[in-house]
CSV table of N, CA and C in Angstrom, one decimal:
chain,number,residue,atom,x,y,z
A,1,UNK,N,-25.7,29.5,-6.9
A,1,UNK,CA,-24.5,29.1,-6.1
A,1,UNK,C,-23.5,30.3,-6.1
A,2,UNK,N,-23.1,30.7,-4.8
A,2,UNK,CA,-22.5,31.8,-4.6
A,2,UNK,C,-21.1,31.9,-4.7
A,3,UNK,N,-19.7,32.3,-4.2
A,3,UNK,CA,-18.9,32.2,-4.4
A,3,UNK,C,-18.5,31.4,-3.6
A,4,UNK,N,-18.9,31.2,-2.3
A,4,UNK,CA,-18.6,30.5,-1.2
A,4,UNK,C,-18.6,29.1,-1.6
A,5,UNK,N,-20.2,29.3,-1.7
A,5,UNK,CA,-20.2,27.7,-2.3
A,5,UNK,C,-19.1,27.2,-2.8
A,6,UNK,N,-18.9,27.7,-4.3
A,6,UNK,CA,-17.7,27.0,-4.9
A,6,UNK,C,-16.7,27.0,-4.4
A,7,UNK,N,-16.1,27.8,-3.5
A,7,UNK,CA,-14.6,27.8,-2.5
A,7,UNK,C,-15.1,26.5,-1.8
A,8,UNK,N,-16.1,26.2,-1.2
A,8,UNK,CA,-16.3,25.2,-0.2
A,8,UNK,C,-16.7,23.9,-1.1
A,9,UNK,N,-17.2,23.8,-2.3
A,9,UNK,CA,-17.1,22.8,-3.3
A,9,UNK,C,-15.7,22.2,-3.9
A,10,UNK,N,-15.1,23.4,-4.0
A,10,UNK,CA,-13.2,23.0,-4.6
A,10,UNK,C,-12.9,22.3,-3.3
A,11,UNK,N,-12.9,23.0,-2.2
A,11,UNK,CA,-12.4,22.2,-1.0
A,11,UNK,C,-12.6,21.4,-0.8
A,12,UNK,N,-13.8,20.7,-0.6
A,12,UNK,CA,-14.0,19.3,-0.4
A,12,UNK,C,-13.6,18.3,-1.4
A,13,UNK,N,-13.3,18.9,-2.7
A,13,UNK,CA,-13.3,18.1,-4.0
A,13,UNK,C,-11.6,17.6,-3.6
A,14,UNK,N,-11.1,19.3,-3.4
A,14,UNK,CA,-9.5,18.7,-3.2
A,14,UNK,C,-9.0,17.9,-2.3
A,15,UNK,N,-10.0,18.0,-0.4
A,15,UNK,CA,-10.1,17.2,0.1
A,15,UNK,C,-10.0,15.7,-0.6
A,16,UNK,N,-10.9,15.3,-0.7
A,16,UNK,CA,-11.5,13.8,-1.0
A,16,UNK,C,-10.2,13.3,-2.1
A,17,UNK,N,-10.1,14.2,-3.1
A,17,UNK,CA,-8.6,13.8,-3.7
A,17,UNK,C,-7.3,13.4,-2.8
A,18,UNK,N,-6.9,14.2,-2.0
A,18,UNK,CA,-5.9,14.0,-1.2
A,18,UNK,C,-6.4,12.6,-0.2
A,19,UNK,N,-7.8,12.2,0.4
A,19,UNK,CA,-7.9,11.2,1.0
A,19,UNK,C,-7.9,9.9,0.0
A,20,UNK,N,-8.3,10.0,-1.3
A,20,UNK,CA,-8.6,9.0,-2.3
A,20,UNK,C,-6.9,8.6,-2.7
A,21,UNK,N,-6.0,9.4,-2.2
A,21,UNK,CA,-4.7,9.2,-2.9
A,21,UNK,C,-4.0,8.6,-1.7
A,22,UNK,N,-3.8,9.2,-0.5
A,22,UNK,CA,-3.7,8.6,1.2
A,22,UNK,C,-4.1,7.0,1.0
A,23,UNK,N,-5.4,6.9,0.5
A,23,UNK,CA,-5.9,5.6,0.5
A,23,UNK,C,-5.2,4.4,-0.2
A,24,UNK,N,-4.9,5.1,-1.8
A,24,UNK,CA,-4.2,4.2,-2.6
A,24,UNK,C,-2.9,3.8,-2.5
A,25,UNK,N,-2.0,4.7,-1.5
A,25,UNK,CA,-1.0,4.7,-0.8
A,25,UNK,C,-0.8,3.6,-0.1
A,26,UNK,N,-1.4,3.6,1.2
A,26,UNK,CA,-2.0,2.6,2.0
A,26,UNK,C,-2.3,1.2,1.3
A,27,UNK,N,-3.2,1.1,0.5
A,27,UNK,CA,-3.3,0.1,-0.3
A,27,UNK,C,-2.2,-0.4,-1.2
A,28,UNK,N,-0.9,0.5,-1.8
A,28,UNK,CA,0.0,-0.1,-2.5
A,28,UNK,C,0.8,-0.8,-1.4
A,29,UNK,N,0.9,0.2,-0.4
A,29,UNK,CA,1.6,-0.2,0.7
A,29,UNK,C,1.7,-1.6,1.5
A,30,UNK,N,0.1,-1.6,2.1
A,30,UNK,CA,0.3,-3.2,2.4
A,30,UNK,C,0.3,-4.2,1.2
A,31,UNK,N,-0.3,-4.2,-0.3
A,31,UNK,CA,0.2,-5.3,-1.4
A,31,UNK,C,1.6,-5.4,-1.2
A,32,UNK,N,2.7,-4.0,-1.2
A,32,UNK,CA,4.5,-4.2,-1.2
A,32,UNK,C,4.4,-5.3,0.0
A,33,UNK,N,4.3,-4.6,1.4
A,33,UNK,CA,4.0,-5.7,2.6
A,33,UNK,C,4.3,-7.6,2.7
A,34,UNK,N,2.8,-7.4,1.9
A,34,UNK,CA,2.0,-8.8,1.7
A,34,UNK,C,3.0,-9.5,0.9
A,35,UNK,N,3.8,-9.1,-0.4
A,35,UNK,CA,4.6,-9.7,-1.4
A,35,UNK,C,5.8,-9.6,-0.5
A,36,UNK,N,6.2,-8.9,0.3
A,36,UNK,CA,7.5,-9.4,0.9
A,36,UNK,C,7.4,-10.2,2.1
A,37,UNK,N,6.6,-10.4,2.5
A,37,UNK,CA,6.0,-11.4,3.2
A,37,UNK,C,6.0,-12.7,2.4
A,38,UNK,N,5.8,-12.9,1.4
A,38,UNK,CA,5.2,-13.8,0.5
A,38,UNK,C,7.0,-14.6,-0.2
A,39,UNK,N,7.7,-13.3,0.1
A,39,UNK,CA,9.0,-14.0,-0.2
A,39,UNK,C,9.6,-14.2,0.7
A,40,UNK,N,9.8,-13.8,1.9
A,40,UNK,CA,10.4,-14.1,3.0
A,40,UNK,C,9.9,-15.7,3.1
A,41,UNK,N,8.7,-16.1,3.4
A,41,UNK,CA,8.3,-17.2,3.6
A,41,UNK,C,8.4,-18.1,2.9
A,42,UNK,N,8.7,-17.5,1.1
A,42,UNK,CA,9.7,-18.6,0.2
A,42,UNK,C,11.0,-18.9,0.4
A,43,UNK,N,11.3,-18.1,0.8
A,43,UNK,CA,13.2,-18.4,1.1
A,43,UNK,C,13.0,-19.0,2.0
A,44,UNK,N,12.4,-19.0,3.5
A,44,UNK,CA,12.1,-19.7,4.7
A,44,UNK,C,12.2,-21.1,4.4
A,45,UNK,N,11.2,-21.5,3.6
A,45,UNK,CA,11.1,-22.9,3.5
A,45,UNK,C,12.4,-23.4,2.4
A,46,UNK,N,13.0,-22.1,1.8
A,46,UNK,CA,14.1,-23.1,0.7
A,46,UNK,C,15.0,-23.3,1.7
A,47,UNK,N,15.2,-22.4,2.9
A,47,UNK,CA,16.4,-22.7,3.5
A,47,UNK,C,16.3,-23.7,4.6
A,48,UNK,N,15.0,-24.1,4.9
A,48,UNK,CA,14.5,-25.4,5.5
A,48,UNK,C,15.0,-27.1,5.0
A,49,UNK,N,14.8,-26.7,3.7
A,49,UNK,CA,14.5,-27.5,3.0
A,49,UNK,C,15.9,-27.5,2.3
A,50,UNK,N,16.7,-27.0,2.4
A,50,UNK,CA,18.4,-26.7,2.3
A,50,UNK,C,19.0,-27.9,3.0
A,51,UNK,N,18.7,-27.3,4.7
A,51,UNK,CA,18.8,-27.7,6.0
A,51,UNK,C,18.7,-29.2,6.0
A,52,UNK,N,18.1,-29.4,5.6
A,52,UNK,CA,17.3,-31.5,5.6
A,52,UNK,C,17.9,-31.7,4.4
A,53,UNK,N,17.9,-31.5,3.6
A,53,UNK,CA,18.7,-31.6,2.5
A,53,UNK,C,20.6,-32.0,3.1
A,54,UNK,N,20.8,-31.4,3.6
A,54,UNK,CA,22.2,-31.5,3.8
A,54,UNK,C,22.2,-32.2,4.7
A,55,UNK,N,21.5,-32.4,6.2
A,55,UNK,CA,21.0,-33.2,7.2
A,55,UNK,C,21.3,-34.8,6.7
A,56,UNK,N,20.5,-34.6,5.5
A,56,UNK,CA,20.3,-36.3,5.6
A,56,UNK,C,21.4,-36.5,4.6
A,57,UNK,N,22.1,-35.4,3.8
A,57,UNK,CA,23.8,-36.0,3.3
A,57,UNK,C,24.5,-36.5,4.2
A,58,UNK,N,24.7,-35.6,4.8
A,58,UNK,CA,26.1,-35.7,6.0
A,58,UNK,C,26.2,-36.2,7.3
């Protein structure tokens, strides 16, 4: 294995690191997403559920 090689072996290695980290990024990214999604649509229904709540007081 010549020198090349290994310049072109590091490269690809650093590549694939920088895409394997892009990736986990993305992936933390839409879980944050998904969970504020997940709370938005909790409050949604408390404030629904507020709503008829007070509806059928008043």
């Amino acid at each position: 294995m010549g020198w090349q090689d290994y310049d072109t072996a590091r490269t690809l290695y650093g590549d694939a690191r920088k895409l394997a980290a892009a990736m986990k990024f993305r992936a933390d990214e839409a879980a944050a997403h998904q969970g504020l999604a997940t709370v938005a649509e909790a409050l949604g229904a408390k404030s629904v559920a507020a709503e008829q709540r007070i509806a059928a007081e008043g």
